[in-house]
């Protein structure tokens, strides 16, 4: 990982990508390296290659949070918007996502929605989904109220 960081700092994309591939081969059960390969393909504007990697990971662990986040980045960049929204909803209700991360994600989605003046119903549907997963949490209800007031 340290070699990978150094290559990234040097902006040596080729050697960084080779290092990610080596890590994925060395640790085949650690899916985060495979997700990083998919992320690299997104950054390199290679959507077909990225989606191929993501589908392989999804067959192994469909609830992998890193995979879902990367797939949301994929759909945000390459579209369609409906798939991006679907992916965001999958992440928000993912049982593997801890409350603090879910809170940060919903907060950033709320900020994005307000700053871009997007359809408020989308955000309210996200709050509805979160409420089903975290029914005891007053924090999300407070966030929803703040969003609605804003």
PDB file of C-alpha atoms in Angstrom:
ATOM      1  CA  UNK A   1       0.000   0.000   0.000  1.00  0.00           C
ATOM      2  CA  UNK A   2       2.874   2.328   0.730  1.00  0.00           C
ATOM      3  CA  UNK A   3       4.278   1.756  -2.754  1.00  0.00           C
ATOM      4  CA  UNK A   4       0.852   2.517  -4.171  1.00  0.00           C
ATOM      5  CA  UNK A   5       0.677   5.797  -2.224  1.00  0.00           C
ATOM      6  CA  UNK A   6       4.129   6.795  -3.455  1.00  0.00           C
ATOM      7  CA  UNK A   7       3.213   6.065  -7.074  1.00  0.00           C
ATOM      8  CA  UNK A   8       0.018   8.092  -6.670  1.00  0.00           C
ATOM      9  CA  UNK A   9       1.967  11.020  -5.214  1.00  0.00           C
ATOM     10  CA  UNK A  10       4.376  10.791  -8.143  1.00  0.00           C
ATOM     11  CA  UNK A  11       1.385  10.788 -10.539  1.00  0.00           C
ATOM     12  CA  UNK A  12       2.708   7.546 -11.994  1.00  0.00           C
ATOM     13  CA  UNK A  13      -0.670   6.093 -12.953  1.00  0.00           C
ATOM     14  CA  UNK A  14       0.727   3.054 -14.728  1.00  0.00           C
ATOM     15  CA  UNK A  15       2.870   1.818 -11.850  1.00  0.00           C
ATOM     16  CA  UNK A  16       0.128   2.638  -9.340  1.00  0.00           C
ATOM     17  CA  UNK A  17      -2.356   0.582 -11.350  1.00  0.00           C
ATOM     18  CA  UNK A  18       0.120  -2.293 -11.617  1.00  0.00           C
ATOM     19  CA  UNK A  19       0.567  -2.189  -7.842  1.00  0.00           C
ATOM     20  CA  UNK A  20      -3.216  -2.330  -7.311  1.00  0.00           C
ATOM     21  CA  UNK A  21      -3.388  -5.354  -9.613  1.00  0.00           C
ATOM     22  CA  UNK A  22      -0.590  -7.062  -7.682  1.00  0.00           C
ATOM     23  CA  UNK A  23      -2.359  -6.423  -4.378  1.00  0.00           C
ATOM     24  CA  UNK A  24      -5.595  -7.826  -5.825  1.00  0.00           C
ATOM     25  CA  UNK A  25      -3.748 -10.974  -6.921  1.00  0.00           C
ATOM     26  CA  UNK A  26      -1.929 -11.340  -3.606  1.00  0.00           C
ATOM     27  CA  UNK A  27      -5.104 -10.826  -1.547  1.00  0.00           C
ATOM     28  CA  UNK A  28      -7.966 -12.202  -3.676  1.00  0.00           C
ATOM     29  CA  UNK A  29     -10.406 -12.294  -0.740  1.00  0.00           C
ATOM     30  CA  UNK A  30      -9.904  -8.617   0.064  1.00  0.00           C
ATOM     31  CA  UNK A  31     -12.323  -7.048  -2.381  1.00  0.00           C
ATOM     32  CA  UNK A  32     -11.247  -3.468  -1.741  1.00  0.00           C
ATOM     33  CA  UNK A  33      -8.280  -3.918  -4.087  1.00  0.00           C
ATOM     34  CA  UNK A  34     -10.592  -5.133  -6.829  1.00  0.00           C
ATOM     35  CA  UNK A  35     -12.850  -2.141  -6.175  1.00  0.00           C
ATOM     36  CA  UNK A  36      -9.779   0.076  -6.554  1.00  0.00           C
ATOM     37  CA  UNK A  37      -9.165  -1.482  -9.970  1.00  0.00           C
ATOM     38  CA  UNK A  38     -12.703  -0.549 -10.961  1.00  0.00           C
ATOM     39  CA  UNK A  39     -12.158   2.975  -9.616  1.00  0.00           C
ATOM     40  CA  UNK A  40      -9.046   3.260 -11.737  1.00  0.00           C
ATOM     41  CA  UNK A  41     -11.054   2.350 -14.818  1.00  0.00           C
ATOM     42  CA  UNK A  42     -13.618   5.028 -13.941  1.00  0.00           C
ATOM     43  CA  UNK A  43     -10.858   7.621 -13.642  1.00  0.00           C
ATOM     44  CA  UNK A  44      -9.379   6.445 -16.953  1.00  0.00           C
ATOM     45  CA  UNK A  45     -12.786   6.805 -18.685  1.00  0.00           C
ATOM     46  CA  UNK A  46     -13.071   3.082 -19.328  1.00  0.00           C
ATOM     47  CA  UNK A  47     -16.673   2.384 -18.309  1.00  0.00           C
ATOM     48  CA  UNK A  48     -16.910  -1.119 -19.797  1.00  0.00           C
ATOM     49  CA  UNK A  49     -13.849  -2.342 -17.944  1.00  0.00           C
ATOM     50  CA  UNK A  50     -15.029  -0.751 -14.688  1.00  0.00           C
ATOM     51  CA  UNK A  51     -18.469  -2.322 -14.919  1.00  0.00           C
ATOM     52  CA  UNK A  52     -16.960  -5.735 -15.692  1.00  0.00           C
ATOM     53  CA  UNK A  53     -14.866  -5.551 -12.516  1.00  0.00           C
ATOM     54  CA  UNK A  54     -17.823  -4.319 -10.481  1.00  0.00           C
ATOM     55  CA  UNK A  55     -20.074  -7.139 -11.688  1.00  0.00           C
ATOM     56  CA  UNK A  56     -17.430  -9.708 -10.700  1.00  0.00           C
ATOM     57  CA  UNK A  57     -17.224  -8.202  -7.219  1.00  0.00           C
ATOM     58  CA  UNK A  58     -21.000  -7.997  -6.927  1.00  0.00           C
ATOM     59  CA  UNK A  59     -21.247 -11.745  -7.530  1.00  0.00           C
ATOM     60  CA  UNK A  60     -18.955 -12.318  -4.539  1.00  0.00           C
ATOM     61  CA  UNK A  61     -20.410  -9.704  -2.167  1.00  0.00           C
ATOM     62  CA  UNK A  62     -23.413  -7.698  -3.302  1.00  0.00           C
ATOM     63  CA  UNK A  63     -23.550  -5.755  -0.007  1.00  0.00           C
ATOM     64  CA  UNK A  64     -19.952  -4.528  -0.189  1.00  0.00           C
ATOM     65  CA  UNK A  65     -20.195  -0.849   0.763  1.00  0.00           C
ATOM     66  CA  UNK A  66     -17.023   0.121  -1.129  1.00  0.00           C
ATOM     67  CA  UNK A  67     -18.409  -1.516  -4.259  1.00  0.00           C
ATOM     68  CA  UNK A  68     -21.713   0.314  -3.922  1.00  0.00           C
ATOM     69  CA  UNK A  69     -19.957   3.644  -3.415  1.00  0.00           C
ATOM     70  CA  UNK A  70     -17.792   3.058  -6.470  1.00  0.00           C
ATOM     71  CA  UNK A  71     -20.791   2.047  -8.541  1.00  0.00           C
ATOM     72  CA  UNK A  72     -22.531   5.261  -7.521  1.00  0.00           C
ATOM     73  CA  UNK A  73     -19.463   7.175  -8.751  1.00  0.00           C
ATOM     74  CA  UNK A  74     -19.641   5.193 -11.983  1.00  0.00           C
ATOM     75  CA  UNK A  75     -23.289   6.101 -12.578  1.00  0.00           C
ATOM     76  CA  UNK A  76     -22.732   9.686 -11.523  1.00  0.00           C
ATOM     77  CA  UNK A  77     -20.037  10.003 -14.181  1.00  0.00           C
ATOM     78  CA  UNK A  78     -21.405   7.818 -16.960  1.00  0.00           C
ATOM     79  CA  UNK A  79     -25.153   7.811 -16.209  1.00  0.00           C
ATOM     80  CA  UNK A  80     -27.975   7.237 -16.325  1.00  0.00           C
ATOM     81  CA  UNK A  81     -29.083   9.399 -13.423  1.00  0.00           C
ATOM     82  CA  UNK A  82     -31.802   6.919 -12.461  1.00  0.00           C
ATOM     83  CA  UNK A  83     -29.137   4.258 -11.823  1.00  0.00           C
ATOM     84  CA  UNK A  84     -27.127   6.736  -9.757  1.00  0.00           C
ATOM     85  CA  UNK A  85     -30.193   7.386  -7.597  1.00  0.00           C
ATOM     86  CA  UNK A  86     -30.874   3.652  -7.330  1.00  0.00           C
ATOM     87  CA  UNK A  87     -27.300   3.037  -6.204  1.00  0.00           C
ATOM     88  CA  UNK A  88     -27.502   5.794  -3.589  1.00  0.00           C
ATOM     89  CA  UNK A  89     -30.659   4.205  -2.211  1.00  0.00           C
ATOM     90  CA  UNK A  90     -28.928   0.821  -2.022  1.00  0.00           C
ATOM     91  CA  UNK A  91     -26.054   2.343  -0.070  1.00  0.00           C
ATOM     92  CA  UNK A  92     -28.292   4.184   2.369  1.00  0.00           C
ATOM     93  CA  UNK A  93     -30.182   1.001   3.334  1.00  0.00           C
ATOM     94  CA  UNK A  94     -27.132  -1.288   3.297  1.00  0.00           C
ATOM     95  CA  UNK A  95     -27.052  -3.178   6.618  1.00  0.00           C
ATOM     96  CA  UNK A  96     -23.236  -3.218   6.484  1.00  0.00           C
ATOM     97  CA  UNK A  97     -23.084   0.578   6.609  1.00  0.00           C
ATOM     98  CA  UNK A  98     -22.472   1.861  10.119  1.00  0.00           C
ATOM     99  CA  UNK A  99     -24.596   4.700  11.479  1.00  0.00           C
ATOM    100  CA  UNK A 100     -21.837   7.327  11.505  1.00  0.00           C
ATOM    101  CA  UNK A 101     -20.989   6.683   7.847  1.00  0.00           C
ATOM    102  CA  UNK A 102     -24.675   6.679   6.930  1.00  0.00           C
ATOM    103  CA  UNK A 103     -25.019  10.003   8.753  1.00  0.00           C
ATOM    104  CA  UNK A 104     -22.102  11.519   6.810  1.00  0.00           C
ATOM    105  CA  UNK A 105     -23.458  10.188   3.521  1.00  0.00           C
ATOM    106  CA  UNK A 106     -26.966  11.518   4.100  1.00  0.00           C
ATOM    107  CA  UNK A 107     -25.503  14.863   5.200  1.00  0.00           C
ATOM    108  CA  UNK A 108     -23.453  15.173   2.029  1.00  0.00           C
ATOM    109  CA  UNK A 109     -26.432  14.131  -0.116  1.00  0.00           C
ATOM    110  CA  UNK A 110     -28.544  16.726   1.660  1.00  0.00           C
ATOM    111  CA  UNK A 111     -25.938  19.436   1.046  1.00  0.00           C
ATOM    112  CA  UNK A 112     -25.567  18.379  -2.605  1.00  0.00           C
ATOM    113  CA  UNK A 113     -29.326  18.407  -3.073  1.00  0.00           C
ATOM    114  CA  UNK A 114     -29.701  21.881  -1.557  1.00  0.00           C
ATOM    115  CA  UNK A 115     -26.716  23.430  -3.324  1.00  0.00           C
ATOM    116  CA  UNK A 116     -27.765  22.117  -6.735  1.00  0.00           C
ATOM    117  CA  UNK A 117     -31.439  22.856  -6.097  1.00  0.00           C
ATOM    118  CA  UNK A 118     -32.417  19.338  -7.081  1.00  0.00           C
ATOM    119  CA  UNK A 119     -35.829  17.761  -6.699  1.00  0.00           C
ATOM    120  CA  UNK A 120     -36.590  17.744  -2.974  1.00  0.00           C
ATOM    121  CA  UNK A 121     -38.714  14.605  -3.315  1.00  0.00           C
ATOM    122  CA  UNK A 122     -35.563  12.581  -4.048  1.00  0.00           C
ATOM    123  CA  UNK A 123     -34.066  13.613  -0.747  1.00  0.00           C
ATOM    124  CA  UNK A 124     -37.290  12.938   1.116  1.00  0.00           C
ATOM    125  CA  UNK A 125     -37.357   9.410  -0.365  1.00  0.00           C
ATOM    126  CA  UNK A 126     -33.810   8.909   0.907  1.00  0.00           C
ATOM    127  CA  UNK A 127     -34.925   9.991   4.382  1.00  0.00           C
ATOM    128  CA  UNK A 128     -37.839   7.536   4.126  1.00  0.00           C
ATOM    129  CA  UNK A 129     -35.396   4.730   3.309  1.00  0.00           C
ATOM    130  CA  UNK A 130     -33.091   5.658   6.174  1.00  0.00           C
ATOM    131  CA  UNK A 131     -36.018   5.729   8.592  1.00  0.00           C
ATOM    132  CA  UNK A 132     -36.787   2.092   7.736  1.00  0.00           C
ATOM    133  CA  UNK A 133     -33.203   1.053   8.482  1.00  0.00           C
ATOM    134  CA  UNK A 134     -32.642   3.271  11.538  1.00  0.00           C
ATOM    135  CA  UNK A 135     -36.125   3.720  13.045  1.00  0.00           C
ATOM    136  CA  UNK A 136     -34.833   4.550  16.550  1.00  0.00           C
ATOM    137  CA  UNK A 137     -32.464   7.289  15.404  1.00  0.00           C
ATOM    138  CA  UNK A 138     -33.693  10.773  16.168  1.00  0.00           C
ATOM    139  CA  UNK A 139     -30.654  12.237  14.400  1.00  0.00           C
ATOM    140  CA  UNK A 140     -32.002  11.371  10.964  1.00  0.00           C
ATOM    141  CA  UNK A 141     -35.431  12.722  11.877  1.00  0.00           C
ATOM    142  CA  UNK A 142     -33.800  15.989  12.956  1.00  0.00           C
ATOM    143  CA  UNK A 143     -31.864  16.105   9.688  1.00  0.00           C
ATOM    144  CA  UNK A 144     -35.078  15.560   7.756  1.00  0.00           C
ATOM    145  CA  UNK A 145     -36.784  18.386   9.657  1.00  0.00           C
ATOM    146  CA  UNK A 146     -33.835  20.738   9.018  1.00  0.00           C
ATOM    147  CA  UNK A 147     -33.885  19.809   5.336  1.00  0.00           C
ATOM    148  CA  UNK A 148     -37.623  20.454   5.061  1.00  0.00           C
ATOM    149  CA  UNK A 149     -37.313  23.818   6.786  1.00  0.00           C
ATOM    150  CA  UNK A 150     -34.453  24.813   4.509  1.00  0.00           C
TER     151      UNK A 150
END
